[in-house]
PDB file of C-alpha atoms and ligand atoms in Angstrom:
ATOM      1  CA  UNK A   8       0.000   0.000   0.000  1.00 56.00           C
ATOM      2  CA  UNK A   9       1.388   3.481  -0.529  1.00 59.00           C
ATOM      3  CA  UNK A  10       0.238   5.635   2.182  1.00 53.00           C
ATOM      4  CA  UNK A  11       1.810   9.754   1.424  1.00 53.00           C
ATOM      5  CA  UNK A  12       2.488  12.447   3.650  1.00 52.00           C
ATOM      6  CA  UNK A  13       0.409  14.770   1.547  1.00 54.00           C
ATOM      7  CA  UNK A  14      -3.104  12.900   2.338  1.00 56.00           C
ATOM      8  CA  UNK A  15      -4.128   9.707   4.990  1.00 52.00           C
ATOM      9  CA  UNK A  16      -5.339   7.726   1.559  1.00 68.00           C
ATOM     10  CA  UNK A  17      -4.187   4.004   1.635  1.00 75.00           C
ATOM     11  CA  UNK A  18      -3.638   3.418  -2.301  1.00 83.00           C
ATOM     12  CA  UNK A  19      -2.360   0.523  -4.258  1.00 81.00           C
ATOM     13  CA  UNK A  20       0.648   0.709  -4.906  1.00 78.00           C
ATOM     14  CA  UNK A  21       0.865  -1.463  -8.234  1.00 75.00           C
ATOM     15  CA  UNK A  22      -2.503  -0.365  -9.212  1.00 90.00           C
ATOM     16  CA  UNK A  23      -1.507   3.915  -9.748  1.00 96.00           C
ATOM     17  CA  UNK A  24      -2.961   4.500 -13.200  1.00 97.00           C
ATOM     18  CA  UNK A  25       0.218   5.241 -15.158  1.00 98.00           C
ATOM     19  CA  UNK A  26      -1.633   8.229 -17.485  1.00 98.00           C
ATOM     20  CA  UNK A  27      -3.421  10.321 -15.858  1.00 98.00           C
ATOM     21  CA  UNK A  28      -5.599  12.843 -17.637  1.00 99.00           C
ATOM     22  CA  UNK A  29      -7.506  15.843 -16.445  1.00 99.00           C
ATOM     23  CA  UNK A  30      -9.833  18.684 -17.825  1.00 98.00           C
ATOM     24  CA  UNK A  31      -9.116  21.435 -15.240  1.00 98.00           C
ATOM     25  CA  UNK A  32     -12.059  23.154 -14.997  1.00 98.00           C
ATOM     26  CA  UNK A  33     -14.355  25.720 -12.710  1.00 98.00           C
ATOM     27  CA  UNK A  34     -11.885  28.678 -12.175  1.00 98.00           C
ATOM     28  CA  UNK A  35     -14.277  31.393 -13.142  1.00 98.00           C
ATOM     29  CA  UNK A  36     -16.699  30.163 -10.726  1.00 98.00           C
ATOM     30  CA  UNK A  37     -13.531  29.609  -8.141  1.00 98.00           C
ATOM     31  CA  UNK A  38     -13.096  33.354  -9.031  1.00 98.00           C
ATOM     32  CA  UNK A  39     -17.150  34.567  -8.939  1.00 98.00           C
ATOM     33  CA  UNK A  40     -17.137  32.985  -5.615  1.00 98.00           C
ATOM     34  CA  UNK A  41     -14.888  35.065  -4.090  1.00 98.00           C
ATOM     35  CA  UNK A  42     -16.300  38.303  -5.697  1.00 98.00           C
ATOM     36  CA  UNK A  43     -12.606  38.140  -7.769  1.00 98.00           C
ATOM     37  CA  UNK A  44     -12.129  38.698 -11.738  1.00 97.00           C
ATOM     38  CA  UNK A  45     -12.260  35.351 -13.511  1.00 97.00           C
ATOM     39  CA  UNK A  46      -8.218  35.757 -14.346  1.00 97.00           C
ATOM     40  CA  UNK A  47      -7.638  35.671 -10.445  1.00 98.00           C
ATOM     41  CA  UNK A  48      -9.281  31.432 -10.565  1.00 98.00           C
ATOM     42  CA  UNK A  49      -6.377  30.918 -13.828  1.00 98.00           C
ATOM     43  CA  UNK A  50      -3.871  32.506 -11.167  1.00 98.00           C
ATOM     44  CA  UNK A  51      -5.278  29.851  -8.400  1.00 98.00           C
ATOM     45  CA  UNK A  52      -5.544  27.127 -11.264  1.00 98.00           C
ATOM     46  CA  UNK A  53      -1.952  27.508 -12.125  1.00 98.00           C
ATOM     47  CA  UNK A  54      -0.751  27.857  -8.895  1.00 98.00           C
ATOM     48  CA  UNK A  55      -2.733  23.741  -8.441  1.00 98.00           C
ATOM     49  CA  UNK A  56      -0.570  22.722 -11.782  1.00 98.00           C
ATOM     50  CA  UNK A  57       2.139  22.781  -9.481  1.00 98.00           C
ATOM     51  CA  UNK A  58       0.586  20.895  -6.614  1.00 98.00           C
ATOM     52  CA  UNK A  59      -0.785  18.670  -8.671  1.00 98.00           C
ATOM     53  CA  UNK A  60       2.053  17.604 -10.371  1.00 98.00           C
ATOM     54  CA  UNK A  61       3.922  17.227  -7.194  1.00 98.00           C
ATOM     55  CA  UNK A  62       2.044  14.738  -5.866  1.00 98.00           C
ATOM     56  CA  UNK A  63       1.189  12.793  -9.166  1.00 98.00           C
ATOM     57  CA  UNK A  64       4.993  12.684  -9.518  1.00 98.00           C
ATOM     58  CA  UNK A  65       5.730  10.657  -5.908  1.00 98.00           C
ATOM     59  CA  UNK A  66       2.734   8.869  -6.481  1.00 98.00           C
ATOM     60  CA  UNK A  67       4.521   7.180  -9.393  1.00 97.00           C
ATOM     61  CA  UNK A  68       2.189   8.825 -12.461  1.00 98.00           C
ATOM     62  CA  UNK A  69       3.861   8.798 -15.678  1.00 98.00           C
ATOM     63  CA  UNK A  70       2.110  10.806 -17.835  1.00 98.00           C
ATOM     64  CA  UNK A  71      -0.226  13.687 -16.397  1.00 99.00           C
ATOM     65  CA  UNK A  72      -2.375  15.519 -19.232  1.00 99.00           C
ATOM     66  CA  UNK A  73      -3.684  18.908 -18.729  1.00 99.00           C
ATOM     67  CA  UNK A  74      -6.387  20.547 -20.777  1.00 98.00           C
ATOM     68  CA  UNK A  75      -5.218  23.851 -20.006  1.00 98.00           C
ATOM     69  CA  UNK A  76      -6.191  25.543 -23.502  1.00 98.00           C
ATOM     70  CA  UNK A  77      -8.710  24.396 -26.200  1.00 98.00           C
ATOM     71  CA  UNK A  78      -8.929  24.851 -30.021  1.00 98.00           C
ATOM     72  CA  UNK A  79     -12.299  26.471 -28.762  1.00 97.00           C
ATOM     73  CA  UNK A  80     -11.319  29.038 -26.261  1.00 97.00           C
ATOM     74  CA  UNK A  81     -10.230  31.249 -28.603  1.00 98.00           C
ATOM     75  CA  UNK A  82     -13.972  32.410 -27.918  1.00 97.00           C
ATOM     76  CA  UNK A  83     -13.463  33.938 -24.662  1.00 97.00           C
ATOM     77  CA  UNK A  84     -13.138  37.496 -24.382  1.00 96.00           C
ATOM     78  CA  UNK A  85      -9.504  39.188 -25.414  1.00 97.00           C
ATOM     79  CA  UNK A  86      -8.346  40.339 -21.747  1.00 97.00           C
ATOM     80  CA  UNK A  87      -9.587  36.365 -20.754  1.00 97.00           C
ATOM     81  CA  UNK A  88      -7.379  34.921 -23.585  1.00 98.00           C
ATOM     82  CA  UNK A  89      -3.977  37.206 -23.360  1.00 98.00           C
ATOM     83  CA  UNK A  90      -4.203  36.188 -19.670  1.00 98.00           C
ATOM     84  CA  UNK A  91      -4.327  32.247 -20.222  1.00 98.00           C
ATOM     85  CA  UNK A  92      -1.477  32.888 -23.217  1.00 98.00           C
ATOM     86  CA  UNK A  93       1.013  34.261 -20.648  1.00 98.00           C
ATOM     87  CA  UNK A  94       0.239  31.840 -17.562  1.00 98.00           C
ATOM     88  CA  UNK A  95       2.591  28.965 -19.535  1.00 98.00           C
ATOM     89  CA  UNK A  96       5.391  31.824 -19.599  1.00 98.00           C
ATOM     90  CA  UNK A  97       4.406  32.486 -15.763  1.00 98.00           C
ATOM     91  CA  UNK A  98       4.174  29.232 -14.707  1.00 98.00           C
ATOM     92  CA  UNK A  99       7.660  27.585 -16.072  1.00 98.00           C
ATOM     93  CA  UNK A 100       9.320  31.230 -14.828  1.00 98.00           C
ATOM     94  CA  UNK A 101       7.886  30.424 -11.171  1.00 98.00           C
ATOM     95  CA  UNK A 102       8.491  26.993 -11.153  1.00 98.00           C
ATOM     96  CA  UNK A 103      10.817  25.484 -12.926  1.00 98.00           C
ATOM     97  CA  UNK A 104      13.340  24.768 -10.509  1.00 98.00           C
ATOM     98  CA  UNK A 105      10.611  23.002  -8.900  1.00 98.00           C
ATOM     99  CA  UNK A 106       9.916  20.919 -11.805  1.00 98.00           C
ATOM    100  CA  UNK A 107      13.216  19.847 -12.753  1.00 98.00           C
ATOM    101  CA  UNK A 108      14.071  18.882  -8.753  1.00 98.00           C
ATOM    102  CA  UNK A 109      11.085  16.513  -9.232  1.00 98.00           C
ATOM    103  CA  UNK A 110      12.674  15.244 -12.298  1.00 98.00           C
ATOM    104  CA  UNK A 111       9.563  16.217 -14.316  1.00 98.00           C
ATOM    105  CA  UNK A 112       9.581  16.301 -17.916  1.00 98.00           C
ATOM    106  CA  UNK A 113       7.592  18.976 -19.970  1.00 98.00           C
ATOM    107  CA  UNK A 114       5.707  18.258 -23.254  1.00 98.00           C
ATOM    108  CA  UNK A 115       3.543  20.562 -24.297  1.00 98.00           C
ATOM    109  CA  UNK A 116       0.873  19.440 -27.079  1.00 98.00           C
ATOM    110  CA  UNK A 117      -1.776  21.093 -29.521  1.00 98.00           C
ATOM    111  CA  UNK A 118      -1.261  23.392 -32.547  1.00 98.00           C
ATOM    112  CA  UNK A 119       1.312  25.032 -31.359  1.00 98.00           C
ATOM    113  CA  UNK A 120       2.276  27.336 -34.641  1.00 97.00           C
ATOM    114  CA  UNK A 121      -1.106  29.342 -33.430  1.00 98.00           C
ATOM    115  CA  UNK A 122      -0.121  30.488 -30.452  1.00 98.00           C
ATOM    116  CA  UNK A 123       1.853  33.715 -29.793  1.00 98.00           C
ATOM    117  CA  UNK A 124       5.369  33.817 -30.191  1.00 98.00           C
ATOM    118  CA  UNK A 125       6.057  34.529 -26.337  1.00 98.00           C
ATOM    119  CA  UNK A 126       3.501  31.533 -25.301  1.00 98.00           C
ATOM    120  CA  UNK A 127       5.721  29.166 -28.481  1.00 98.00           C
ATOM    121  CA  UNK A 128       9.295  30.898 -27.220  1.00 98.00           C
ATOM    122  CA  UNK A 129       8.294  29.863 -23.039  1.00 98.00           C
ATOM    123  CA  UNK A 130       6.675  26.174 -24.340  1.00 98.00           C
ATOM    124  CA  UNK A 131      10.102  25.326 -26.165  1.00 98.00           C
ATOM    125  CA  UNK A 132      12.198  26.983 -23.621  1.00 98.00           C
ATOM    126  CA  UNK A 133      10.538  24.894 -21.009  1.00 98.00           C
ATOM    127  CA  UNK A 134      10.864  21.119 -23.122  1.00 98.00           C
ATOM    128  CA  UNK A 135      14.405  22.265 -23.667  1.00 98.00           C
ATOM    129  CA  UNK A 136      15.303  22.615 -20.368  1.00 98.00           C
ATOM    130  CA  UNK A 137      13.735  19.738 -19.142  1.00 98.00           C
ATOM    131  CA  UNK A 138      13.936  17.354 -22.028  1.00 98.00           C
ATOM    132  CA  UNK A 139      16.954  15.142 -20.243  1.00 98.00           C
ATOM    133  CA  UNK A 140      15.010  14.484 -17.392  1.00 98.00           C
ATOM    134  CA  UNK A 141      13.398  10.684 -16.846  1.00 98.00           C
ATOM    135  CA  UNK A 142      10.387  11.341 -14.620  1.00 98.00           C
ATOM    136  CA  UNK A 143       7.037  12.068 -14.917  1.00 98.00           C
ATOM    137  CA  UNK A 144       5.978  13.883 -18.095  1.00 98.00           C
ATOM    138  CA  UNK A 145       3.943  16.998 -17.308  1.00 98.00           C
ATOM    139  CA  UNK A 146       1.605  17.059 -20.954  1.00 98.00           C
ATOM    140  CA  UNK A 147      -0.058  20.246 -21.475  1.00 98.00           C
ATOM    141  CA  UNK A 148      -2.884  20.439 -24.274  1.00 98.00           C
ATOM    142  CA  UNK A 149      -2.581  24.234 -25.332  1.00 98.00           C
ATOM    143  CA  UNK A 150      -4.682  24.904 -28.078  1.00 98.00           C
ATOM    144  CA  UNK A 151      -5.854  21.850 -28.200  1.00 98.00           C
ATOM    145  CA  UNK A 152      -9.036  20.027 -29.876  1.00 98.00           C
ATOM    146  CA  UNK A 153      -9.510  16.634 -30.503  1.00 98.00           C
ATOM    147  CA  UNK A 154     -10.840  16.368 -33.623  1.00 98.00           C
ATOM    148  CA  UNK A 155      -8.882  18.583 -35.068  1.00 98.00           C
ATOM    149  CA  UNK A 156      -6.067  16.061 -33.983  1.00 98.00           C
ATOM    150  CA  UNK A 157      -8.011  13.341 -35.617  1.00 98.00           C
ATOM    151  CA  UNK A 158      -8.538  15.056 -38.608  1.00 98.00           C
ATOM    152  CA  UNK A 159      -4.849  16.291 -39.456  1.00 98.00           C
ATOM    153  CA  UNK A 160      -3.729  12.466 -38.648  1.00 98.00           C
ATOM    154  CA  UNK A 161      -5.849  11.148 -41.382  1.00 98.00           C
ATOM    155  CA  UNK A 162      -4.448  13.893 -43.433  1.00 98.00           C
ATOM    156  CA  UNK A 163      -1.249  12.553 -42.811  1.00 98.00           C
ATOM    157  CA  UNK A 164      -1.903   8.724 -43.446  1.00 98.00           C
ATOM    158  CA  UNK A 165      -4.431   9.604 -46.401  1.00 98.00           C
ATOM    159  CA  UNK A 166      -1.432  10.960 -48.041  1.00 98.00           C
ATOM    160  CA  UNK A 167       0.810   8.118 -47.406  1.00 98.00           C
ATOM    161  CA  UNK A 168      -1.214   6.260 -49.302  1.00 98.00           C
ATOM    162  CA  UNK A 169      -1.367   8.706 -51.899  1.00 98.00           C
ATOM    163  CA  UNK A 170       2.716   8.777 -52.304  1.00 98.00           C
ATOM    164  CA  UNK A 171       2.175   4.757 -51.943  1.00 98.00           C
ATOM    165  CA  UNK A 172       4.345   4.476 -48.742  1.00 98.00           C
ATOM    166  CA  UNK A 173       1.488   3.185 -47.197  1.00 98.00           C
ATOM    167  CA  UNK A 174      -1.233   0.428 -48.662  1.00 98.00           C
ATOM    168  CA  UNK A 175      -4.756   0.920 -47.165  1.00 98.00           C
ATOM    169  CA  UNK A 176      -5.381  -2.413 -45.806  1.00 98.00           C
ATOM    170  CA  UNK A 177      -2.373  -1.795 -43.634  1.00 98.00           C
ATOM    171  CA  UNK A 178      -3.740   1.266 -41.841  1.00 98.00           C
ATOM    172  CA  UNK A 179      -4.687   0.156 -38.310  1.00 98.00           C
ATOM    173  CA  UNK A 180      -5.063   1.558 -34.860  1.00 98.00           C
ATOM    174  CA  UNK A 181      -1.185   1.639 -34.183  1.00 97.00           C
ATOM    175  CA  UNK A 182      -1.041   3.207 -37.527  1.00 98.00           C
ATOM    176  CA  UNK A 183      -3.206   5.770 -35.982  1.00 98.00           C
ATOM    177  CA  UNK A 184      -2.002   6.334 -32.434  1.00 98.00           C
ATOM    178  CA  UNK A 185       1.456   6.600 -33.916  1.00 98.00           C
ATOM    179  CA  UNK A 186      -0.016   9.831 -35.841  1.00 98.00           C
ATOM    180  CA  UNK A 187      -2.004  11.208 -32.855  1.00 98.00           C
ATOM    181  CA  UNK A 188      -0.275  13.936 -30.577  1.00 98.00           C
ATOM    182  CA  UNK A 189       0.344  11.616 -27.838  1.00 98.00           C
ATOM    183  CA  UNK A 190       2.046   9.158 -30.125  1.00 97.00           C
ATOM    184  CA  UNK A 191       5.546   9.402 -28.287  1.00 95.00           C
ATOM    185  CA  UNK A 192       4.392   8.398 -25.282  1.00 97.00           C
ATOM    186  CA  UNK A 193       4.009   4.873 -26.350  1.00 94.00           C
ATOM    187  CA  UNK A 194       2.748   2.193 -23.896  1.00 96.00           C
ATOM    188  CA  UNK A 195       1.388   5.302 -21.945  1.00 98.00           C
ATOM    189  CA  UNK A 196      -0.264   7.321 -24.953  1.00 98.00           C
ATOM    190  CA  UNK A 197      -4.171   6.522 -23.493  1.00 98.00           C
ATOM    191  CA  UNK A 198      -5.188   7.525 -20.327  1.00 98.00           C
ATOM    192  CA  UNK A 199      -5.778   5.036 -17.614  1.00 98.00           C
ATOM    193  CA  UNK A 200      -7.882   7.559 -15.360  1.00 98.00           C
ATOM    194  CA  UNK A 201      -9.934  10.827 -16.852  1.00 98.00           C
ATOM    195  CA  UNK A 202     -10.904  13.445 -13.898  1.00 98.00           C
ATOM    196  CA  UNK A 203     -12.957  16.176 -14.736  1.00 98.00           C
ATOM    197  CA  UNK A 204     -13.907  19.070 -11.940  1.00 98.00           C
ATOM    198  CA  UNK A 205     -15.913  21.776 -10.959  1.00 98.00           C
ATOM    199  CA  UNK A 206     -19.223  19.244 -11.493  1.00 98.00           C
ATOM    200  CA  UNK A 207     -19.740  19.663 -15.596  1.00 97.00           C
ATOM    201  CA  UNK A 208     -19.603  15.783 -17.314  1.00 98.00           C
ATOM    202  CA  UNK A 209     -18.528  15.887 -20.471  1.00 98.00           C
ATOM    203  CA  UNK A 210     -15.437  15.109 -22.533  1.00 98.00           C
ATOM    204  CA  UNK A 211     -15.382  19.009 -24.450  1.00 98.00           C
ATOM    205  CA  UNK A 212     -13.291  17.357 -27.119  1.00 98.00           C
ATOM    206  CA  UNK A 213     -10.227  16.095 -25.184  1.00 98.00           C
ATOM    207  CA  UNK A 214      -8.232  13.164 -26.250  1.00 98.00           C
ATOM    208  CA  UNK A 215     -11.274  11.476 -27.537  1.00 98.00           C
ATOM    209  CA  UNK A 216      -9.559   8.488 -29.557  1.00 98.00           C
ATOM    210  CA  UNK A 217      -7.526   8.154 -26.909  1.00 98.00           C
ATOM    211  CA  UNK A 218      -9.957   7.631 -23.896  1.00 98.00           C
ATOM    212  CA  UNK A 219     -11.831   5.236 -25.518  1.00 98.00           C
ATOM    213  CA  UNK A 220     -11.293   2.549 -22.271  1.00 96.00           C
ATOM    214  CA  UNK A 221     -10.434   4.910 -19.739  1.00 97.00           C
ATOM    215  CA  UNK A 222     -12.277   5.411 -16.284  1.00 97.00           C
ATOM    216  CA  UNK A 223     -13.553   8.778 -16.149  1.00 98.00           C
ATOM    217  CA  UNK A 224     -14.323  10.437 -12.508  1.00 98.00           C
ATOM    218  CA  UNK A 225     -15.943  13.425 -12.348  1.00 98.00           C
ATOM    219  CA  UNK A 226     -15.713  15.658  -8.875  1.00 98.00           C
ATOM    220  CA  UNK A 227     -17.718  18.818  -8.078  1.00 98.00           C
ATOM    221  CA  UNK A 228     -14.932  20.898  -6.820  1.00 98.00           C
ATOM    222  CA  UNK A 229     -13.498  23.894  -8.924  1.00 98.00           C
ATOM    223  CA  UNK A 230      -9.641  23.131  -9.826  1.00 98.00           C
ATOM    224  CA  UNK A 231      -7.784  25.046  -7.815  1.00 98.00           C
ATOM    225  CA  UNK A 232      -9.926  23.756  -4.630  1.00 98.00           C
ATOM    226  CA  UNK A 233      -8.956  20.216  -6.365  1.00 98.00           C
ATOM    227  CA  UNK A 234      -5.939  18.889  -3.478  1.00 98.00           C
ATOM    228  CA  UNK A 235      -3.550  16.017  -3.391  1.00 98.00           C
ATOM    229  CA  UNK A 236      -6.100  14.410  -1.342  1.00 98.00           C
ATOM    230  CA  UNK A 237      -8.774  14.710  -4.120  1.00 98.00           C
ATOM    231  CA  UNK A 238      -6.163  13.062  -6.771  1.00 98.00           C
ATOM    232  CA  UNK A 239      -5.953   9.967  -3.859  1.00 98.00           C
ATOM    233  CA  UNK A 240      -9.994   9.850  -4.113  1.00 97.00           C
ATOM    234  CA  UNK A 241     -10.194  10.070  -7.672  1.00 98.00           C
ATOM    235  CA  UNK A 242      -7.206   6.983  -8.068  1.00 97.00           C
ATOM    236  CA  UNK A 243      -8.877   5.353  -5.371  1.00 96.00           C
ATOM    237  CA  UNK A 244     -12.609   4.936  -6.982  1.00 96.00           C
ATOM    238  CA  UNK A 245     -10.038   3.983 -10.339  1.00 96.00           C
ATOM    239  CA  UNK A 246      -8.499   1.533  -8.219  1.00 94.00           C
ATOM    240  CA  UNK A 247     -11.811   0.279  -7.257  1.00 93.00           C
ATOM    241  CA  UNK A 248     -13.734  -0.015 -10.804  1.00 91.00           C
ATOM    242  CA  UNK A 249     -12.868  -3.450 -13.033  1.00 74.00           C
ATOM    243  CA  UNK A 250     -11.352  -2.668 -16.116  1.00 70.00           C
ATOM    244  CA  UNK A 251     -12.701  -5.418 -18.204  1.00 75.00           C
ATOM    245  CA  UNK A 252     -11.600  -3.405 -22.045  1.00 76.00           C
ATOM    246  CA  UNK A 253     -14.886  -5.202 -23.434  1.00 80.00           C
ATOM    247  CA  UNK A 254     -14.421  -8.530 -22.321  1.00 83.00           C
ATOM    248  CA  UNK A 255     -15.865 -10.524 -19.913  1.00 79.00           C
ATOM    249  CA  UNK A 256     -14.134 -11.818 -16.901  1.00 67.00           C
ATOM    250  CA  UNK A 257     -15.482 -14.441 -14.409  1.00 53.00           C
ATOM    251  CA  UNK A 258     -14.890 -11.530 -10.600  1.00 49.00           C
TER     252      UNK A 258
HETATM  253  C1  FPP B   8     -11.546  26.153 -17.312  1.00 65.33           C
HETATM  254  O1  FPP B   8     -12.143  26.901 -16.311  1.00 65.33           O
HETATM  255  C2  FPP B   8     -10.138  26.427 -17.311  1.00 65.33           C
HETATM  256  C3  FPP B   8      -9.447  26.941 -18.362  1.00 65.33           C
HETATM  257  C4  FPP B   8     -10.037  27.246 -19.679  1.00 65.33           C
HETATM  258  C5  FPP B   8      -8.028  27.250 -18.231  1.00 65.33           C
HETATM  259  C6  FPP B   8      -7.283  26.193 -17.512  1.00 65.33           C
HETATM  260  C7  FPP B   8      -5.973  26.693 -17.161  1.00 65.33           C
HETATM  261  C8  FPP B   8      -5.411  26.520 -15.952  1.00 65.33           C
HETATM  262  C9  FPP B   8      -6.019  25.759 -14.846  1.00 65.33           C
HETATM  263  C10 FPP B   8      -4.077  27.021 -15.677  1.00 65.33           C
HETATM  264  C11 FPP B   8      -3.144  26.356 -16.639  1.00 65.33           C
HETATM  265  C12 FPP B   8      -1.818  26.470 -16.240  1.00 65.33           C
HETATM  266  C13 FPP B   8      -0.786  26.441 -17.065  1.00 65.33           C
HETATM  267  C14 FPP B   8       0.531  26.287 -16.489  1.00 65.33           C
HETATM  268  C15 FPP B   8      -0.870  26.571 -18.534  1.00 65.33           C
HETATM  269  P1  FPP B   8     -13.223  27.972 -16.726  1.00 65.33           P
HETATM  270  O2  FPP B   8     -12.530  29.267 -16.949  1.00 65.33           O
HETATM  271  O3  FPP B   8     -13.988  27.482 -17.908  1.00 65.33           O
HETATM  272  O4  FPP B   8     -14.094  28.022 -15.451  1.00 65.33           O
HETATM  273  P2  FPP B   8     -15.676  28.239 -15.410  1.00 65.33           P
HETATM  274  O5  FPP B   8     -16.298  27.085 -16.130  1.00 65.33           O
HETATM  275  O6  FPP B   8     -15.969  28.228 -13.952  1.00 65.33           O
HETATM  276  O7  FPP B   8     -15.951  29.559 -16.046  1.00 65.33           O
END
């Protein structure tokens, strides 16, 4: 059993989901609680990254995804969106020492040639700087949308076929993870465990191939009132479901 200093949660030890994936969401209404502007909850909710990624890393996780940016919150209003483009900038600058202590590695995944320069010039700074390091990776979805991932994938095999690299009977789902943005993380590329907060229960177009046999747990609290102890609660109702990936087992 693992038992941490950070929470009194007995967990299984050999049953930690290795990928970990979560859509971090209800820090306006974090914010609106408080009577604070909605950029004061992405403060809070950056601050948790950190946290978060702390404890996921001595619980053993090896891959957390974040949804921290989507292909659709480009919608928001202009003060809302410069605000969320600088927190990756803020957020390596406050912590990176931090990060690379814990022996975290940083990928940072989406379509990243939209983004503005100083968001593209902190994202690479930050993979470069921690690209040596053997721990767990820290996977942030900025501007990120799931079927747009799909989509430019099938781009990319349909025209494999059309330069006759590639015949069409060969195309299969390892043809097609290998083409999805999560592709290098290999054995770990779908999640074992989806968490989404702040009480909304639906998937808002993240990793969608990808969490086609994952356990999803959904929790009411806002992100940044998410703790270490609510990542023990959400692992431990994981650790308690039966994975049975279609089939039919005799428990
Ligand atoms: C959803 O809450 C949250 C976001 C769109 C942004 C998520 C970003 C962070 C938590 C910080 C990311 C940190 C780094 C390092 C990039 P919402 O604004 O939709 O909340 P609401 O539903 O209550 O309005």
């Amino acid at each position: 059993m693992l038992s941490n200093k950070d929470s009194n949660q007995q967990l299984a030890e050999n049953k930690v989901p290795a990928h970990v994936a979560v859509i971090m969401d209800g820090n306006g209404r974090w914010a609106k609680k408080r009577f604070m502007p909605r950029i004061a909850g992405h403060k809070a909710g950056m601050d948790n990254v950190q946290t978060i990624t702390t404890h996921a890393s001595h619980l053993g996780i090896k891959v957390l995804s974040l949804y921290a940016f989507s292909t659709e919150n480009w919608k928001r209003p202009t003060d809302e969106v410069d605000y969320l483009m600088h927190l990756p900038g803020n957020f390596f600058d406050k912590f990176m020492p931090e990060l690379i202590k814990e022996n975290v590695k940083v990928n940072v995944m989406g379509f990243l040639d939209e983004l503005p320069s100083y968001t593209l010039d902190a994202v690479n700074r930050a993979q470069d700087q921690t690209k040596d390091n053997t721990g767990l990776i820290l996977n942030f979805a900025l501007n990120y949308g799931s079927r747009r991932e799909i989509t430019a994938a099938v781009q990319k095999i349909a025209t494999q076929v059309a330069n006759g690299d590639l015949a069409p009977e060969q195309i299969d789902e390892s043809v097609i993870d290998a083409q999805l943005m999560t592709g290098a993380f290999g054995a770990y590329q779908d999640p074992d465990l989806l968490i989404r907060t702040s009480g909304e229960e639906r998937l808002s177009n993240f990793l969608l191939w990808q969490l086609a046999y994952s356990e999803l747990v959904f929790t009411d609290e806002y992100w940044p009132d998410f703790t270490p102890a609510s990542l023990d609660n959400a692992i431990a109702q994981f650790q308690s479901r039966h994975r049975r990936y279609g089939g039919l087992t005799n428990k």
